[in-house]
GROMACS .gro file of C-alpha atoms in nm:
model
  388
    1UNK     CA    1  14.453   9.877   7.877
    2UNK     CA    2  14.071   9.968   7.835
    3UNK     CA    3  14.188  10.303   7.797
    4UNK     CA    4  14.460  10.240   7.531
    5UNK     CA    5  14.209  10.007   7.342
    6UNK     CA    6  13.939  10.314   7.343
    7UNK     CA    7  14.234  10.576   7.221
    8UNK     CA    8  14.346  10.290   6.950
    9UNK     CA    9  13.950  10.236   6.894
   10UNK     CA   10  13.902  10.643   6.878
   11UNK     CA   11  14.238  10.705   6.657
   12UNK     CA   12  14.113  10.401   6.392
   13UNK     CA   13  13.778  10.621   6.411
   14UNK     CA   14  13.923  10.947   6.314
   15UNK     CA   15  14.154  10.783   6.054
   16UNK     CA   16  13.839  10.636   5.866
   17UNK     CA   17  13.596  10.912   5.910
   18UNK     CA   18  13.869  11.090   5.738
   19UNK     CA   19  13.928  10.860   5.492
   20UNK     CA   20  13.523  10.867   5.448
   21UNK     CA   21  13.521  11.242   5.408
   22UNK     CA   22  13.797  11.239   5.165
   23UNK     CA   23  13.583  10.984   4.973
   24UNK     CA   24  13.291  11.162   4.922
   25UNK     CA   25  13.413  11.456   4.898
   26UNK     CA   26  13.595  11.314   4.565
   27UNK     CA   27  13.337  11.372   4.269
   28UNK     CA   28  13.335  11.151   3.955
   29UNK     CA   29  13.469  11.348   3.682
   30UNK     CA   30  13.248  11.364   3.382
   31UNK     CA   31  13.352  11.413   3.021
   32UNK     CA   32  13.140  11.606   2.839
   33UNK     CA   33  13.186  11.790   2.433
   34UNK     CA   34  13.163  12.095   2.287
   35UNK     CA   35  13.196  12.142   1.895
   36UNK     CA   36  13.190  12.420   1.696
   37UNK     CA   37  13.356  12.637   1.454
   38UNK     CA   38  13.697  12.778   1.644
   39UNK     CA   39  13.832  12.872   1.282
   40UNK     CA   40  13.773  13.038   1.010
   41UNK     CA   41  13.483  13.273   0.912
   42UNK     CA   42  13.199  13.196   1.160
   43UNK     CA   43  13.497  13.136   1.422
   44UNK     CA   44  13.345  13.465   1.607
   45UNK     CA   45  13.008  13.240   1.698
   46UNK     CA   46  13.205  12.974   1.806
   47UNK     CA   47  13.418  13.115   1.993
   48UNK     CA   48  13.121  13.268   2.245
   49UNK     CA   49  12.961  12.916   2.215
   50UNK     CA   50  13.257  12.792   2.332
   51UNK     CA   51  13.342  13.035   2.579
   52UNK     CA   52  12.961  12.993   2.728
   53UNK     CA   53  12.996  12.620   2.710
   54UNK     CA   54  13.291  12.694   2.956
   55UNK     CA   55  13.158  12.906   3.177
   56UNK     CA   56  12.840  12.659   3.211
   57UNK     CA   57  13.090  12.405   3.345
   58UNK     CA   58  13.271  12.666   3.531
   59UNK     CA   59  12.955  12.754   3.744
   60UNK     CA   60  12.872  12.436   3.784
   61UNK     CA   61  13.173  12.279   3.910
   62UNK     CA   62  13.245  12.591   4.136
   63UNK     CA   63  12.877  12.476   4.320
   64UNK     CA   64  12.991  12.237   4.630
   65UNK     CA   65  12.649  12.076   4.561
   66UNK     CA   66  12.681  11.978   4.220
   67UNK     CA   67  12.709  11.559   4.186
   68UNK     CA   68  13.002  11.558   3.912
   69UNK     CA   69  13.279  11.749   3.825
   70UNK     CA   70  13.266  11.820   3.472
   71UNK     CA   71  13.534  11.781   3.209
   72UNK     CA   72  13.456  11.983   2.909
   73UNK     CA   73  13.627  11.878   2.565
   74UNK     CA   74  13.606  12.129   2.293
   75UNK     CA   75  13.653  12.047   1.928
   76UNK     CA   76  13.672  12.275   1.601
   77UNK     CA   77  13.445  12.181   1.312
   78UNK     CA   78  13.619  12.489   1.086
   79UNK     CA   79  13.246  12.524   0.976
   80UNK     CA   80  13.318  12.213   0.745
   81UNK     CA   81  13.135  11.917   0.719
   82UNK     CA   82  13.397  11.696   0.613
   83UNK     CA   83  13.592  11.812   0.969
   84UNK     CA   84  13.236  11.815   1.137
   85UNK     CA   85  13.191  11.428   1.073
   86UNK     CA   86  13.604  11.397   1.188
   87UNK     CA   87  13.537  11.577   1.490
   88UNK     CA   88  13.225  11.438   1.577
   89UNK     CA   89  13.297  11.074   1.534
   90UNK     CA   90  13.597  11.144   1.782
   91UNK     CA   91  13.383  11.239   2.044
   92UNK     CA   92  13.144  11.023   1.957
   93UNK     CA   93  13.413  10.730   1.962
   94UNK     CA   94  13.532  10.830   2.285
   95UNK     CA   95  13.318  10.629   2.546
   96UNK     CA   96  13.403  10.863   2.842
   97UNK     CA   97  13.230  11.130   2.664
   98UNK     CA   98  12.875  11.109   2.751
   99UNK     CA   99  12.702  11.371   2.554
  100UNK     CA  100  12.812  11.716   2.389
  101UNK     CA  101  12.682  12.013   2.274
  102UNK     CA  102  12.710  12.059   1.897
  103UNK     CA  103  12.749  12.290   1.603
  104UNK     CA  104  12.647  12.642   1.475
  105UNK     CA  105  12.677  12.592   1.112
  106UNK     CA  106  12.369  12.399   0.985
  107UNK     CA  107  12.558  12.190   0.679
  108UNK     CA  108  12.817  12.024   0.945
  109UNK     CA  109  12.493  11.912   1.190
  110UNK     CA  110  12.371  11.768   0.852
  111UNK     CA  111  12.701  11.555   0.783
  112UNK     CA  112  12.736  11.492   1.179
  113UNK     CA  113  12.352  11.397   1.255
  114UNK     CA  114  12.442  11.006   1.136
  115UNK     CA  115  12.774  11.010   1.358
  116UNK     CA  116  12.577  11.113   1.669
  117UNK     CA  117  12.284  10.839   1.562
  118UNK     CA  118  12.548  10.534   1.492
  119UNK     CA  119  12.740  10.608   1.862
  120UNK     CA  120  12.434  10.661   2.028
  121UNK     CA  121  12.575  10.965   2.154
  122UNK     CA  122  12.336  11.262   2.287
  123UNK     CA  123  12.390  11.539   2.183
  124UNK     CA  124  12.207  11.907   2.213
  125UNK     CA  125  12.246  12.189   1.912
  126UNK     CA  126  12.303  12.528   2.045
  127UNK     CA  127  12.271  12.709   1.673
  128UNK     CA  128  12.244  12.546   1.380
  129UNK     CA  129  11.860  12.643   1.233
  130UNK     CA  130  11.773  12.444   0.906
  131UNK     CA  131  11.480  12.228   1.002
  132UNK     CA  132  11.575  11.901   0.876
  133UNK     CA  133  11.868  11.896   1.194
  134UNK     CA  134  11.600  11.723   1.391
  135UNK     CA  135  11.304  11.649   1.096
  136UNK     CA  136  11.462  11.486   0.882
  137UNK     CA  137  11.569  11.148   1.084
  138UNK     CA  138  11.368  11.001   1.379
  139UNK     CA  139  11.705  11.025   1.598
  140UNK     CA  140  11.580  11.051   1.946
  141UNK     CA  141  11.977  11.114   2.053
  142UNK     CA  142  11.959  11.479   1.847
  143UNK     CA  143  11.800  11.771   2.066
  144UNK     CA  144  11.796  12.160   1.966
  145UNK     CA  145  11.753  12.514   2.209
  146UNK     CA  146  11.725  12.734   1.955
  147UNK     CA  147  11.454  12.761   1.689
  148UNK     CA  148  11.454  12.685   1.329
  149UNK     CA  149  11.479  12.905   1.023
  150UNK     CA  150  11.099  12.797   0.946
  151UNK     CA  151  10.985  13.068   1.226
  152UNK     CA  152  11.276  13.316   1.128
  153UNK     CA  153  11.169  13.355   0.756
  154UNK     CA  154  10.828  13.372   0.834
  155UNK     CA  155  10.863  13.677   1.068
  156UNK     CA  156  11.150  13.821   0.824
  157UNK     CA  157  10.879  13.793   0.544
  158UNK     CA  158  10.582  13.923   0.664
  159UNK     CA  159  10.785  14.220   0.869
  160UNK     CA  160  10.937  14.365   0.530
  161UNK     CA  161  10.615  14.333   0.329
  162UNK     CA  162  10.459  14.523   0.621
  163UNK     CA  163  10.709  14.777   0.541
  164UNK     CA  164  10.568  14.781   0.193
  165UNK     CA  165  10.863  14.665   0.023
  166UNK     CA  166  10.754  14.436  -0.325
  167UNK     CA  167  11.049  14.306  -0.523
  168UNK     CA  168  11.358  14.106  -0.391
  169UNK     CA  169  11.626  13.952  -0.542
  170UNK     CA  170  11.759  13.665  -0.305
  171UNK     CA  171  12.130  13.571  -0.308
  172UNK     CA  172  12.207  13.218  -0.103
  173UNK     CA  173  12.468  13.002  -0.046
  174UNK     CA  174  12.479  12.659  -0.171
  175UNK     CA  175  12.539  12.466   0.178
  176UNK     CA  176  12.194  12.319   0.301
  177UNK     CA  177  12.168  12.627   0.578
  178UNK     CA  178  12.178  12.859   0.225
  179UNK     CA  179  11.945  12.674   0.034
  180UNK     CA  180  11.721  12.596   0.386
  181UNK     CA  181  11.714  12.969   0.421
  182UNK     CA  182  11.580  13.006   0.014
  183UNK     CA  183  11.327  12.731   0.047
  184UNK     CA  184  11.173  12.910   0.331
  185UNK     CA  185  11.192  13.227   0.301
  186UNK     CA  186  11.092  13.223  -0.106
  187UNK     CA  187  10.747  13.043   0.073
  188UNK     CA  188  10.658  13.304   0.302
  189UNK     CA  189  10.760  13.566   0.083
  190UNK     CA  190  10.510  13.458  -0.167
  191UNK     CA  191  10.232  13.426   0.108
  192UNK     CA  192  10.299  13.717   0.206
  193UNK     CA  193  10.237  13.891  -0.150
  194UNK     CA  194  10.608  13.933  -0.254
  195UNK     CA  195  10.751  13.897  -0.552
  196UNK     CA  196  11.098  13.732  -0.652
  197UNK     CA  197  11.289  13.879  -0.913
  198UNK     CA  198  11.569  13.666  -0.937
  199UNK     CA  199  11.718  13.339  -0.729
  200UNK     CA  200  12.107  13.357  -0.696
  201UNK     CA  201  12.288  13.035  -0.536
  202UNK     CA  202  12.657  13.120  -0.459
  203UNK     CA  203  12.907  12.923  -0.307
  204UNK     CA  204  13.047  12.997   0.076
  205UNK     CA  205  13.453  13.078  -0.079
  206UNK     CA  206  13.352  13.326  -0.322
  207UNK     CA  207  13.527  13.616  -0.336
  208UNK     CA  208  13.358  13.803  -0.614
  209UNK     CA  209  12.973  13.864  -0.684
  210UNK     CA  210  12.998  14.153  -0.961
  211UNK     CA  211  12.807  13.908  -1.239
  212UNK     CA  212  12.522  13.811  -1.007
  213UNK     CA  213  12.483  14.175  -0.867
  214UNK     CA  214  12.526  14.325  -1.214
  215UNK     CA  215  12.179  14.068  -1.302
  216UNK     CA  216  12.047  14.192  -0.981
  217UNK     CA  217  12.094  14.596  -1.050
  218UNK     CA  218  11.883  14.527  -1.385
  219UNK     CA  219  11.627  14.401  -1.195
  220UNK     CA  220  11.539  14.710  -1.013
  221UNK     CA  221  11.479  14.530  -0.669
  222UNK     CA  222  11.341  14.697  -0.349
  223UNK     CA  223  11.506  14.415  -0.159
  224UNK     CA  224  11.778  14.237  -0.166
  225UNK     CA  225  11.826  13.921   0.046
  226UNK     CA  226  12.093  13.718   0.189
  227UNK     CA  227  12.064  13.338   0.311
  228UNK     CA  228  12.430  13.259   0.439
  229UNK     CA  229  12.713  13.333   0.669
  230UNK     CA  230  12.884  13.708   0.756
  231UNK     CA  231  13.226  13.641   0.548
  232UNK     CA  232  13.018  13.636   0.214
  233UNK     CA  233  12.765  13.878   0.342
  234UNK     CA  234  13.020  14.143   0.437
  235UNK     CA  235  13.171  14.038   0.036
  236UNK     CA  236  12.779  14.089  -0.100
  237UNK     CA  237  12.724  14.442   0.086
  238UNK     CA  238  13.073  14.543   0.008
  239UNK     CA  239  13.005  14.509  -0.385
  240UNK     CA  240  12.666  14.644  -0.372
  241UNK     CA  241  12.747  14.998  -0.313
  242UNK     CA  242  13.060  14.969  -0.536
  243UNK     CA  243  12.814  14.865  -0.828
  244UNK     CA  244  12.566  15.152  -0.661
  245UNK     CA  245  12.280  14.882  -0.593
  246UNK     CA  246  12.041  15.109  -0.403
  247UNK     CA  247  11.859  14.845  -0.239
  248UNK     CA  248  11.757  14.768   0.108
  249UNK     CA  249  12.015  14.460   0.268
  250UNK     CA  250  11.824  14.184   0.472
  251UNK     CA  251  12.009  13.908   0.584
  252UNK     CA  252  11.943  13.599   0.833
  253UNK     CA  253  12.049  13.529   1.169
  254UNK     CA  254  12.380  13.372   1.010
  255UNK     CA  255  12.499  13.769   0.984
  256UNK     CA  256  12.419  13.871   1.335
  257UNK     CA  257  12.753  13.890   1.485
  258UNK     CA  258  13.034  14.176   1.586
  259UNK     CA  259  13.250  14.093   1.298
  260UNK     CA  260  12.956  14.183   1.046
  261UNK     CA  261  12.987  14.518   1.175
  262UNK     CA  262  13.349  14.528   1.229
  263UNK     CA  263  13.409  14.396   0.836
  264UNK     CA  264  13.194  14.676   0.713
  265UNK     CA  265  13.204  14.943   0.900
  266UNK     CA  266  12.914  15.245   0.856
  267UNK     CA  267  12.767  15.013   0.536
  268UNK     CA  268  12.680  14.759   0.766
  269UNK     CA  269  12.475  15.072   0.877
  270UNK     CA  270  12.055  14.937   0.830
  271UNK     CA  271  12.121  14.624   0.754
  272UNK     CA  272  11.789  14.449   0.870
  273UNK     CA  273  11.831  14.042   1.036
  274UNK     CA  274  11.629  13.796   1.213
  275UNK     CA  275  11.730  13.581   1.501
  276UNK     CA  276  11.578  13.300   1.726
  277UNK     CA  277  11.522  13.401   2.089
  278UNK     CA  278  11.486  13.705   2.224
  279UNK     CA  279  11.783  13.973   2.265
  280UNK     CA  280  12.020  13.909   2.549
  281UNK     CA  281  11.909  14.211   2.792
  282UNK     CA  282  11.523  14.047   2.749
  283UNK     CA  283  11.575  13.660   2.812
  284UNK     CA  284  11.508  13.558   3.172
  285UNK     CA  285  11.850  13.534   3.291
  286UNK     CA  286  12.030  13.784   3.046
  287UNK     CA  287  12.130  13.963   3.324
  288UNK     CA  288  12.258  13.662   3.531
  289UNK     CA  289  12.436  13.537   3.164
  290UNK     CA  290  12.585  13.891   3.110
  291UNK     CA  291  12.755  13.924   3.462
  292UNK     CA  292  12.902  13.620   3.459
  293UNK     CA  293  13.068  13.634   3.122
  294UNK     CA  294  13.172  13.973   3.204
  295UNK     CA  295  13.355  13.863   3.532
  296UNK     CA  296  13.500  13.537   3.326
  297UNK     CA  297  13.746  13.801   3.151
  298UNK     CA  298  13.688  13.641   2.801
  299UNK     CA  299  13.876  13.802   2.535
  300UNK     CA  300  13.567  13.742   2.272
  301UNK     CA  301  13.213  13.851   2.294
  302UNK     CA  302  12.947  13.557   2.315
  303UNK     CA  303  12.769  13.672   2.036
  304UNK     CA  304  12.409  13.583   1.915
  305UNK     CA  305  12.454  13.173   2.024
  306UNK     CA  306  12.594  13.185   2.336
  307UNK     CA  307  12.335  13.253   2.556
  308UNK     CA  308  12.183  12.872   2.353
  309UNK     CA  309  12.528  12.688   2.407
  310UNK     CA  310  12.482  12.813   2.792
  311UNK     CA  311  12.172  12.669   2.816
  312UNK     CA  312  12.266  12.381   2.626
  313UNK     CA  313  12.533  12.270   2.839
  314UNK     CA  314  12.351  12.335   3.146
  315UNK     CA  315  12.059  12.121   3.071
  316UNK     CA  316  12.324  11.909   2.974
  317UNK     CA  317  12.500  11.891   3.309
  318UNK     CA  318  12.152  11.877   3.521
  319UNK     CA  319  12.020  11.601   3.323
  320UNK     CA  320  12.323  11.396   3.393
  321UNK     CA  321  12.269  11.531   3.713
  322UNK     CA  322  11.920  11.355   3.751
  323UNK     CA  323  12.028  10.989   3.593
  324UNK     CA  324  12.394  10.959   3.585
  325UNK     CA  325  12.687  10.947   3.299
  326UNK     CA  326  12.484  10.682   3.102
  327UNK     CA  327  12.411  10.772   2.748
  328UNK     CA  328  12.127  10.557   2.671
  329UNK     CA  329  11.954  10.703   3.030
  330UNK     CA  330  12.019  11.069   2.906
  331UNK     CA  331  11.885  11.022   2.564
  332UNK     CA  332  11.575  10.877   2.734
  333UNK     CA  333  11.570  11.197   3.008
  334UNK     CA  334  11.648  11.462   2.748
  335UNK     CA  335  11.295  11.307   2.559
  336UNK     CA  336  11.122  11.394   2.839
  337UNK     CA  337  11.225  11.750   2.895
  338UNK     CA  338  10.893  11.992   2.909
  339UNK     CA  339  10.901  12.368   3.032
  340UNK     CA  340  11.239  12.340   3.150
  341UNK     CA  341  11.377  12.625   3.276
  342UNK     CA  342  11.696  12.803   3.120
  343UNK     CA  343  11.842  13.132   3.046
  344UNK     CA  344  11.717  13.188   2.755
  345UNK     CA  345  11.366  13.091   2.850
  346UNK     CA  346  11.180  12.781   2.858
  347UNK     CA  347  11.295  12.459   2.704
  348UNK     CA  348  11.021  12.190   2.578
  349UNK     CA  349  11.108  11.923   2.303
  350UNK     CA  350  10.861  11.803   2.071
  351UNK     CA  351  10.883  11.423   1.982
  352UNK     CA  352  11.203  11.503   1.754
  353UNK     CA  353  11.405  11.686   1.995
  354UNK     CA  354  11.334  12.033   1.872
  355UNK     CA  355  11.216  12.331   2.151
  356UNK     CA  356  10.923  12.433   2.073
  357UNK     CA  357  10.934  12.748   2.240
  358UNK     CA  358  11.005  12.994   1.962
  359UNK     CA  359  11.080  13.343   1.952
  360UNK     CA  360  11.194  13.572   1.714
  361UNK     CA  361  11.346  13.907   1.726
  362UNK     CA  362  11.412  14.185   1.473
  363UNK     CA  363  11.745  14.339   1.452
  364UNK     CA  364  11.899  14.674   1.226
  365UNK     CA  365  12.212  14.766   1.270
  366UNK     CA  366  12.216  15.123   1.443
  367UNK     CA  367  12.535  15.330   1.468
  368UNK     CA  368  12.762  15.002   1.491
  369UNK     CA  369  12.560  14.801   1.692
  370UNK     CA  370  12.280  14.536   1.644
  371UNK     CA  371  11.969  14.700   1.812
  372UNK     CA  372  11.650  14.535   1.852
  373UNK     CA  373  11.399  14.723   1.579
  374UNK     CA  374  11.153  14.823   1.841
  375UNK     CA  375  11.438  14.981   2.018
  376UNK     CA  376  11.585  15.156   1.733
  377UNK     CA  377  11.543  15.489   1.592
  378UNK     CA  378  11.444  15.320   1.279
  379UNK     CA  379  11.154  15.189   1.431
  380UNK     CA  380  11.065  15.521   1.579
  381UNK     CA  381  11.104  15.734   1.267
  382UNK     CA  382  11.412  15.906   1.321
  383UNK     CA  383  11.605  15.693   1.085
  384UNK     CA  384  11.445  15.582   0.716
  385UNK     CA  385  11.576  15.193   0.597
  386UNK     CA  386  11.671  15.214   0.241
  387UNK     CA  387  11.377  15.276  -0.020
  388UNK     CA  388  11.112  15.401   0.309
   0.00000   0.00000   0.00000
């Protein structure tokens, strides 16, 4: 009888260790977002934001020693704010989602900034640049990787009146990352001893630029610049050299991406852009970043952003790591980051969520590829940009 109690005792044992194990070896499932534009014209940047979102949470619920496994949502903004503020007020109505990492295109994190505020819902940009993102409110819930188009306009300035160009004619959008882009780079132009022919706003659907061109050919510029998206700035480039505008092309970081190149063809060829962070082979874990997208078998590149909605969604992931699926207790946590460590470098936010570890890198496009100017035959002498 003692024995059979022991066996009973030792069976009942077994059966709740096991139950046990199975227990903890369970993880909480954690909901977290990713939004950005999945259609139409800057759908090529958020489609590697989104891919590199998804590997993020790949990786980390592969490791046996991550806490949670994560549930990644992904939402399309269309690069619209009226569908940004749709899309981000059903996330941010969705309790279960505890944080998300949001927009490229700088006018939907304008129209989606309140939603995030109102819901108390943390959130992390991984592209988006104009300034006001994270300036213009005291929003402690609103975080940013990348830099701001304040640092990329001063570089672009001061590197292509280095160059000894003089006269530029700027061409903008009218969404707030078009004018953002104007604002700033019309300042450090002028401290930089530039001079501005002519200011042309157009709007992000138009289809045909010959009557601000035409304005712009009579001007005689050295330069002419581009603060918007790659759908109008393939449109812009296109029409130049059909009204022969002989003019050096410098765009922003909102043209660095394959389908710049692949809409244009050789006249993307010299096209000089700016972007935040350095270039994927340089950044601490480029390498790491690389490999593993390659092995993931995605069918799109990750473009310029992906490496920041990587890095977003990791610090993400190990900050509800550290204090749990709470969103007031990652808002708090995410306030404190400082020097934290990431693929695409170090991550410290001032006291309005912004990193304020910025770098900026030059880019020309060199037989059908972006190339970083100090590794480009432009740089080097062997190629002239347009007016050198």
């Amino acid at each position: 009888m003692k024995w059979t109690t022991i066996k009973l005792g030792a069976a009942a044992g077994v059966l709740a260790f096991g139950l046990l194990a199975g227990t903890a070896q369970a993880k909480e499932t954690v909901k977290i977002a990713f939004i950005g534009p999945l259609t139409g014209g800057a759908s090529s940047i958020g489609l590697g934001g989104r891919n590199s979102a998804q590997l993020a949470v790949r990786l980390r619920n592969d490791d046996p020693d991550a806490k949670y496994e994560y549930d990644l949502v992904t939402l399309d903004d269309a690069c619209k704010p009226n569908v940004g503020v749709q899309v981000a007020t059903k996330a941010a109505a969705d309790r279960d989602i505890v944080g998300a990492i949001t927009q490229y295109c700088s006018s939907v994190a304008m129209a989606a900034v309140n939603v995030y505020h109102r819901f108390q819902l943390p959130v992390i940009v991984w592209g988006a640049v104009l300034p006001d993102i994270t300036y213009a409110n005291d929003y402690a819930e609103v975080h940013r990787v990348n830099g701001t188009m304040i640092n990329q306009n001063e570089t672009a300035a001061q590197f292509m009146t280095d160059k000894g160009y003089k006269k530029w004619v700027i061409i903008h959008d009218t969404t707030d990352y078009g004018k953002g882009h104007n604002q700033y780079f019309s300042r450090s132009l002028k401290e930089n001893g530039g001079e501005i022919l002519g200011t042309f706003g157009v709007s992000s659907d138009q289809q045909d630029f010959t009557a601000e061109l035409t304005q712009a050919r009579s001007m005689n510029p050295d330069v002419i610049y581009f603060g918007g998206l790659t759908p109008v700035g393939v449109r812009i480039r296109r029409q130049m050299e059909r009204l022969g505008i002989e003019a050096q092309f410098e765009g922003t970081s909102g043209i660095i991406s394959d389908s710049y190149i692949d809409g244009l063809g050789d006249l993307a060829e010299g096209t000089v852009a700016f972007l935040e962070g350095a270039p994927l082979s340089k950044l601490p874990g480029g390498e790491y970043f690389k490999t593993q997208y390659d092995e993931a078998g995605f069918s799109e590149p990750a473009e310029a952003y992906g490496p920041f909605a990587f890095a977003a969604t990791t610090l993400l992931m190990d900050t509800i790591a550290e204090v749990g699926p709470d969103r007031r207790k990652i808002t708090q946590a995410l306030a404190e980051v400082k020097d934290a460590d990431s693929i695409v470098g170090k991550i410290r936010f001032d006291d309005h969520g912004q990193n304020e570890v910025a770098q900026i890198t030059k880019y020309v496009v060199e037989d059908g590829e972006w190339v970083v100017w100090e590794d480009s035959e432009y740089a080097s002498g062997e190629r002239q940009l347009t007016g050198m």
